[in-house]
Amino acid sequence: MPRPEMTSFQNVFKADPQVQTSAPGRVNMLGEHTDYNDGFVLPTAIPQQTTVALGPSPDDQHHIYSQELDQQVSLGPTDPIPEGFASYVVGCFKVLEHQGIPVPPLAVHITSSVPMGSGLSSSAALEVAMLRGLRSHLQLLDIDDVRIAQLGQRAEQAYAGVQCGIMDQMASSLADAEHLLFLDTRTLERQLLPLPTGAEIVVMDSGIPRTLAGSGYNQRRAECEEAASELGVKALRDVEDLGAIAQLAEPLQNRARHVITENGRVLQARQGGSAEQFGELMNASHASLRDDYEVSVEGLDKLVAILQETSGVFGARLTGAGFGGACVALVEAGKGKDIAQNALDRYNQAGYQGKILVP
Ligand code: GLA
């Protein structure tokens, strides 16, 4: 382990930072692959955060350092967008510049406890922390938290190549770890809701890398757009009646069924209800993601099945885009640590390499 004082902003850049800002990762409890269909989502913030410290660059280049990766990227104003973690940071600079806001050369130091590549929105946490830092450093007082999320989404779409919805950046910008954030992704109407009484959240990494996440994600999105256009609606959000999708060929019919039923599950959860009822919605969401949306993989199904069989678990599902990454479970309050450890032991005995992420 590097000593913290050896990797701080001061040590990397030999100066004090002018601004330091943070933003959390998120776990989505219900409402998966609905946001780019103008639908409903229900994420919450996780305790893990990304922190950005920044100050003026000593020269005419940006210098961007990631403590976790121990990598520094330096680039001038006309250099191409770098690959990897720095693409999100430079993407944030570029979206501001497109708004006519010049970004002077900066020294940026990033540290993060949000797991990378698990589907817990480490990229959104980085974008939101970075944009908060830029808002403060450049005194962009008219940029509110919703705008931060929208700018972060644009940075991800335009410069990291994923045609993502607005959920992750909204969650990182507006959610907290004590509530569920209900969000209507079309109107951006939102509401903080309590967790079901007597319950807490467990998040586990399946250890399966999300290799297809980019291409598979963009393909699902295109299928949904095609389904909406065949049905003559703006987005699948506008279809509530499952009878209406009978005319669609496969796989569009299955994709549409997932989106419609998943929107229904979020709206049902929003009404409130017991932890048992919420858990059943999560189990149904997993089945729908596995069978209709086809974004699960064997490891995720295995881990979800183990969690669902464990006493004290109300419900479990894959979370995030799928194709690997994390699972989330709603469990009896106070039992999260034990439940997660038992599930992990069983999962890893089956030959996988999972990890407990929350609690
Ligand atoms: C990724 C995207 C989100 C959302 C989820 C799936 O996390 O960034 O916008 O579409 O997948 O629900």
Coordinates of C-alpha atoms and ligand atoms in Angstrom, one line a residue:
M1 CA 0.0 0.0 0.0
P2 CA 1.4 3.4 -0.9
R3 CA 1.5 5.8 2.1
P4 CA -1.3 8.3 1.6
E5 CA 1.0 11.3 2.0
M6 CA 3.1 10.0 -0.9
T7 CA 0.2 10.1 -3.3
S8 CA -1.7 13.2 -2.4
F9 CA -2.2 16.2 -4.7
Q10 CA 0.7 18.0 -2.9
N11 CA 3.1 15.2 -3.6
V12 CA 2.1 14.7 -7.2
F13 CA 1.9 18.4 -8.1
K14 CA 4.1 20.1 -5.5
A15 CA 1.4 22.6 -4.8
D16 CA -1.9 22.9 -2.8
P17 CA -5.2 22.1 -4.5
Q18 CA -7.6 25.0 -4.8
V19 CA -10.8 22.9 -4.7
Q20 CA -11.7 19.4 -3.6
T21 CA -15.1 17.8 -4.4
S22 CA -16.6 14.3 -4.1
A23 CA -19.5 12.3 -5.6
P24 CA -20.7 8.8 -4.8
G25 CA -21.2 5.7 -6.9
R26 CA -24.8 4.3 -7.1
V27 CA -26.6 1.0 -7.0
N28 CA -29.9 0.7 -8.8
M29 CA -32.6 -1.1 -6.8
L30 CA -35.2 -1.3 -9.6
G31 CA -35.7 0.2 -13.1
E32 CA -33.0 -1.3 -15.2
H33 CA -32.6 -0.4 -18.9
T34 CA -35.6 1.9 -18.5
D35 CA -33.8 5.3 -18.5
Y36 CA -33.0 5.5 -22.2
N37 CA -36.7 4.5 -22.8
D38 CA -37.8 7.7 -20.9
G39 CA -38.9 5.4 -18.1
F40 CA -38.6 5.2 -14.3
V41 CA -35.6 4.3 -12.1
L42 CA -35.0 3.8 -8.4
P43 CA -31.3 4.0 -7.5
T44 CA -29.6 4.9 -4.3
A45 CA -26.1 6.2 -3.5
I46 CA -23.5 3.8 -2.1
P47 CA -21.1 4.9 0.6
Q48 CA -18.1 4.7 -1.8
Q49 CA -17.0 8.0 -3.3
T50 CA -14.7 9.5 -5.9
T51 CA -12.8 12.6 -4.8
V52 CA -11.3 15.1 -7.2
A53 CA -8.7 17.8 -6.1
L54 CA -7.7 20.4 -8.6
G55 CA -5.7 23.5 -9.1
P56 CA -4.1 25.5 -11.9
S57 CA -1.5 23.6 -14.0
P58 CA 2.1 24.8 -13.8
D59 CA 2.3 24.9 -17.6
D60 CA -0.1 24.9 -20.6
Q61 CA -1.1 21.3 -20.4
H62 CA -3.8 19.5 -18.3
H63 CA -2.2 16.9 -15.9
I64 CA -4.7 14.3 -14.7
Y65 CA -3.5 11.8 -12.1
S66 CA -5.4 8.7 -10.8
Q67 CA -4.2 7.5 -7.5
E68 CA -5.9 4.0 -7.8
L69 CA -4.3 3.4 -11.2
D70 CA -1.1 5.3 -10.4
Q71 CA -1.3 6.8 -13.8
Q72 CA -0.8 10.3 -15.0
V73 CA -2.1 11.6 -18.4
S74 CA -0.9 15.0 -19.7
L75 CA -2.3 16.7 -22.7
G76 CA -2.5 20.0 -24.5
P77 CA -5.6 21.8 -25.7
T78 CA -5.4 20.4 -29.2
D79 CA -4.4 16.8 -28.3
P80 CA -6.9 14.0 -29.0
I81 CA -9.1 12.7 -26.2
P82 CA -7.1 10.2 -24.2
E83 CA -8.4 6.6 -23.6
G84 CA -9.3 5.2 -20.1
F85 CA -10.0 7.2 -17.0
A86 CA -8.8 10.5 -18.4
S87 CA -11.5 10.4 -21.2
Y88 CA -14.2 11.1 -18.6
V89 CA -12.2 14.0 -17.2
V90 CA -11.4 15.5 -20.6
G91 CA -15.0 14.8 -21.6
C92 CA -16.1 17.1 -18.8
F93 CA -13.8 19.9 -20.0
K94 CA -15.0 19.5 -23.5
V95 CA -18.7 19.7 -22.7
L96 CA -18.1 22.9 -20.7
E97 CA -16.1 24.3 -23.6
H98 CA -19.0 23.5 -25.9
Q99 CA -21.2 25.6 -23.7
G100 CA -18.7 28.5 -24.3
I101 CA -17.0 28.1 -20.9
P102 CA -13.2 28.0 -21.3
V103 CA -11.3 25.5 -19.1
P104 CA -7.8 26.7 -18.3
P105 CA -5.0 24.1 -18.0
L106 CA -5.5 22.2 -14.8
A107 CA -3.8 19.8 -12.4
V108 CA -6.3 17.1 -11.4
H109 CA -5.8 14.5 -8.7
I110 CA -8.4 11.7 -8.5
T111 CA -8.9 9.2 -5.7
S112 CA -11.8 6.8 -5.5
S113 CA -13.3 4.0 -3.4
V114 CA -16.0 3.2 -6.0
P115 CA -15.2 -0.2 -7.5
M116 CA -14.3 0.1 -11.2
G117 CA -16.0 -2.1 -13.7
S118 CA -18.7 -3.5 -11.4
G119 CA -21.6 -1.5 -12.7
L120 CA -21.7 0.9 -9.7
S121 CA -21.1 3.9 -11.9
S122 CA -17.5 4.7 -11.1
S123 CA -17.6 6.8 -14.3
A124 CA -20.6 8.8 -13.3
A125 CA -19.0 9.4 -9.8
L126 CA -15.9 10.7 -11.6
E127 CA -17.9 12.9 -14.0
V128 CA -20.0 14.4 -11.2
A129 CA -17.1 14.9 -8.8
M130 CA -15.1 16.5 -11.7
L131 CA -18.0 18.8 -12.8
R132 CA -18.6 19.8 -9.1
G133 CA -14.9 20.7 -8.9
L134 CA -15.0 22.7 -12.1
R135 CA -18.2 24.5 -11.0
S136 CA -16.5 25.6 -7.8
H137 CA -13.1 26.4 -9.4
L138 CA -14.6 28.4 -12.3
Q139 CA -17.4 29.8 -10.2
L140 CA -20.1 28.5 -12.5
L141 CA -22.9 29.5 -10.1
D142 CA -25.8 28.9 -12.5
I143 CA -25.0 25.2 -13.0
D144 CA -27.3 23.3 -10.6
D145 CA -27.1 19.6 -9.7
V146 CA -29.5 18.5 -12.5
R147 CA -27.3 20.4 -15.0
I148 CA -24.2 18.7 -13.6
A149 CA -25.9 15.3 -14.2
Q150 CA -26.8 16.3 -17.8
L151 CA -23.3 17.5 -18.6
G152 CA -21.8 14.3 -17.1
Q153 CA -24.2 12.2 -19.3
R154 CA -23.1 14.2 -22.3
A155 CA -19.4 13.7 -21.5
E156 CA -20.0 9.9 -21.2
Q157 CA -22.0 9.7 -24.5
A158 CA -19.7 11.9 -26.6
Y159 CA -16.3 11.0 -25.2
A160 CA -16.5 7.6 -23.7
G161 CA -18.7 6.1 -26.4
V162 CA -21.6 4.6 -24.3
Q163 CA -25.1 5.9 -25.3
C164 CA -26.1 5.8 -21.6
G165 CA -29.3 7.2 -20.1
I166 CA -29.4 9.8 -17.3
M167 CA -29.8 7.6 -14.3
D168 CA -26.2 7.2 -13.1
Q169 CA -25.3 10.8 -13.2
M170 CA -28.6 11.9 -11.6
A171 CA -28.1 9.3 -8.9
S172 CA -24.5 10.4 -8.3
S173 CA -25.5 14.1 -8.3
L174 CA -28.8 13.9 -6.3
A175 CA -29.1 10.7 -4.4
D176 CA -28.0 9.9 -0.9
A177 CA -27.2 6.6 0.8
E178 CA -30.2 6.8 3.2
H179 CA -33.0 7.1 0.5
L180 CA -34.1 5.7 -2.8
L181 CA -34.2 8.3 -5.5
F182 CA -37.4 7.8 -7.6
L183 CA -36.7 9.5 -11.0
D184 CA -38.9 9.9 -14.0
T185 CA -36.2 10.1 -16.6
R186 CA -38.5 11.9 -19.1
T187 CA -39.6 14.8 -16.9
L188 CA -36.8 14.6 -14.4
E189 CA -39.5 14.7 -11.7
R190 CA -37.9 13.1 -8.6
Q191 CA -38.6 12.1 -5.1
L192 CA -36.5 10.8 -2.2
L193 CA -38.2 7.7 -0.7
P194 CA -37.3 5.7 2.4
L195 CA -35.9 2.2 2.1
P196 CA -38.6 -0.4 3.0
T197 CA -38.9 -0.7 6.8
G198 CA -36.6 -3.3 8.4
A199 CA -34.4 -3.7 5.4
E200 CA -30.8 -2.9 4.3
I201 CA -28.9 -3.3 1.1
V202 CA -26.2 -5.8 0.2
V203 CA -24.1 -5.3 -3.0
M204 CA -21.8 -8.0 -4.3
D205 CA -19.5 -8.2 -7.3
S206 CA -19.9 -11.3 -9.4
G207 CA -16.2 -11.1 -10.5
I208 CA -17.4 -11.5 -14.1
P209 CA -15.9 -8.7 -16.2
R210 CA -18.5 -6.6 -18.1
T211 CA -16.8 -7.2 -21.4
L212 CA -19.8 -6.9 -23.6
A213 CA -21.3 -4.0 -21.7
G214 CA -20.5 -1.3 -24.3
S215 CA -21.5 -3.1 -27.5
G216 CA -24.4 -5.1 -25.9
Y217 CA -25.7 -1.9 -24.2
N218 CA -25.8 0.1 -27.4
Q219 CA -27.4 -2.8 -29.2
R220 CA -30.2 -3.1 -26.6
R221 CA -30.8 0.6 -26.9
A222 CA -31.1 0.4 -30.6
E223 CA -33.6 -2.5 -30.3
C224 CA -35.8 -0.4 -28.0
E225 CA -35.7 2.5 -30.4
E226 CA -36.7 0.2 -33.2
A227 CA -39.6 -1.3 -31.1
A228 CA -40.8 2.2 -30.2
S229 CA -40.7 3.3 -33.8
E230 CA -42.6 0.2 -35.0
L231 CA -45.3 0.9 -32.3
G232 CA -45.5 4.5 -33.4
V233 CA -44.5 6.0 -29.9
K234 CA -41.8 8.4 -28.9
A235 CA -40.3 5.9 -26.4
L236 CA -41.3 2.5 -24.9
R237 CA -42.3 4.5 -21.8
D238 CA -45.4 5.4 -23.7
V239 CA -46.6 1.8 -23.9
E240 CA -48.4 0.5 -20.8
D241 CA -50.5 -2.3 -22.3
L242 CA -48.6 -5.5 -23.0
G243 CA -51.2 -6.4 -25.6
A244 CA -49.8 -3.6 -27.8
I245 CA -46.5 -5.4 -28.3
A246 CA -47.9 -8.6 -29.8
Q247 CA -47.2 -7.2 -33.3
L248 CA -43.5 -7.0 -32.7
A249 CA -41.1 -9.7 -33.9
E250 CA -38.5 -11.2 -31.6
P251 CA -36.3 -10.1 -30.0
L252 CA -38.0 -6.7 -30.0
Q253 CA -41.1 -8.1 -28.4
N254 CA -39.1 -9.5 -25.4
R255 CA -37.1 -6.3 -25.1
A256 CA -40.3 -4.2 -25.0
R257 CA -41.9 -6.6 -22.5
H258 CA -39.0 -6.1 -20.1
V259 CA -39.1 -2.3 -20.3
I260 CA -42.9 -2.1 -19.9
T261 CA -43.0 -4.6 -16.9
E262 CA -39.9 -3.0 -15.3
N263 CA -41.5 0.5 -15.5
G264 CA -44.5 -1.1 -13.8
R265 CA -42.4 -2.5 -11.0
V266 CA -40.8 0.9 -10.3
L267 CA -44.2 2.6 -10.1
Q268 CA -45.4 -0.2 -7.8
A269 CA -42.4 0.2 -5.5
R270 CA -43.0 3.9 -5.4
Q271 CA -46.3 3.3 -3.8
G272 CA -44.5 2.0 -0.7
G273 CA -45.0 -1.4 0.8
S274 CA -43.2 -4.0 2.8
A275 CA -39.7 -5.2 2.3
E276 CA -41.1 -8.6 1.2
Q277 CA -43.1 -6.9 -1.6
F278 CA -40.1 -4.9 -2.7
G279 CA -38.0 -8.1 -2.7
E280 CA -40.5 -9.8 -5.0
L281 CA -40.3 -6.9 -7.4
M282 CA -36.5 -7.3 -7.4
N283 CA -36.7 -11.0 -8.1
A284 CA -39.2 -10.4 -11.0
S285 CA -36.8 -7.8 -12.3
H286 CA -33.9 -10.2 -12.4
A287 CA -36.0 -12.8 -14.3
S288 CA -37.1 -10.2 -16.8
L289 CA -33.5 -9.0 -17.3
R290 CA -32.4 -12.6 -17.8
D291 CA -35.2 -14.0 -20.0
D292 CA -36.6 -11.0 -21.9
Y293 CA -33.7 -8.5 -22.0
E294 CA -30.9 -11.1 -22.0
V295 CA -28.3 -9.1 -20.2
S296 CA -27.5 -11.6 -17.5
V297 CA -24.7 -14.2 -17.5
E298 CA -24.2 -17.5 -15.7
G299 CA -22.2 -16.0 -12.8
L300 CA -24.8 -13.3 -12.1
D301 CA -27.7 -15.9 -12.3
K302 CA -25.8 -18.1 -9.8
L303 CA -25.0 -15.3 -7.3
V304 CA -28.6 -14.0 -7.5
A305 CA -30.0 -17.6 -7.0
I306 CA -27.7 -18.1 -4.0
L307 CA -28.9 -14.8 -2.5
Q308 CA -32.5 -15.5 -3.2
E309 CA -32.3 -18.8 -1.4
T310 CA -30.6 -17.3 1.7
S311 CA -32.8 -16.8 4.7
G312 CA -33.2 -13.1 5.6
V313 CA -33.0 -12.0 1.9
F314 CA -36.2 -10.3 0.6
G315 CA -35.1 -10.2 -3.0
A316 CA -32.0 -10.0 -5.3
R317 CA -31.2 -9.1 -8.8
L318 CA -28.4 -8.0 -11.1
T319 CA -27.8 -4.3 -11.0
G320 CA -26.5 -1.9 -13.6
A321 CA -26.2 -2.7 -17.3
G322 CA -25.5 -6.4 -16.8
F323 CA -23.3 -8.7 -18.8
G324 CA -21.3 -9.2 -15.6
G325 CA -20.7 -6.8 -12.7
A326 CA -22.7 -6.5 -9.5
C327 CA -25.8 -7.9 -7.8
V328 CA -27.9 -6.1 -5.2
A329 CA -30.1 -7.7 -2.5
L330 CA -32.5 -6.3 0.0
V331 CA -32.0 -8.1 3.3
E332 CA -33.2 -7.9 6.9
A333 CA -31.7 -4.9 8.7
G334 CA -28.7 -5.9 10.7
K335 CA -28.0 -9.1 8.8
G336 CA -26.3 -7.7 5.7
K337 CA -22.7 -8.6 6.7
D338 CA -23.5 -12.2 7.6
I339 CA -25.8 -12.8 4.6
A340 CA -23.2 -11.4 2.2
Q341 CA -20.4 -13.5 3.7
N342 CA -22.4 -16.7 3.5
A343 CA -23.5 -16.0 0.0
L344 CA -19.9 -15.2 -1.0
D345 CA -18.6 -18.4 0.5
R346 CA -21.1 -20.5 -1.4
Y347 CA -20.5 -18.5 -4.6
N348 CA -16.8 -18.8 -4.5
Q349 CA -16.9 -22.5 -3.6
A350 CA -18.7 -22.9 -7.0
G351 CA -15.5 -21.6 -8.6
Y352 CA -16.2 -17.9 -8.9
Q353 CA -14.3 -15.0 -7.5
G354 CA -16.9 -12.7 -6.1
K355 CA -16.5 -9.8 -3.6
I356 CA -18.7 -8.0 -1.0
L357 CA -19.0 -4.3 -1.9
V358 CA -21.7 -3.2 0.6
P359 CA -21.9 -3.3 3.6
Ligands
GLA1 C1 -25.8 1.9 -17.3 C2 -26.2 3.2 -17.9 C3 -27.5 3.7 -17.3 C4 -28.6 2.7 -17.4 C5 -28.1 1.3 -16.9 C6 -29.1 0.2 -17.1 O1 -25.5 2.0 -16.0 O2 -25.2 4.2 -17.7 O3 -27.9 4.9 -18.0 O4 -29.1 2.6 -18.7 O5 -26.9 1.0 -17.5 O6 -30.2 0.4 -16.3

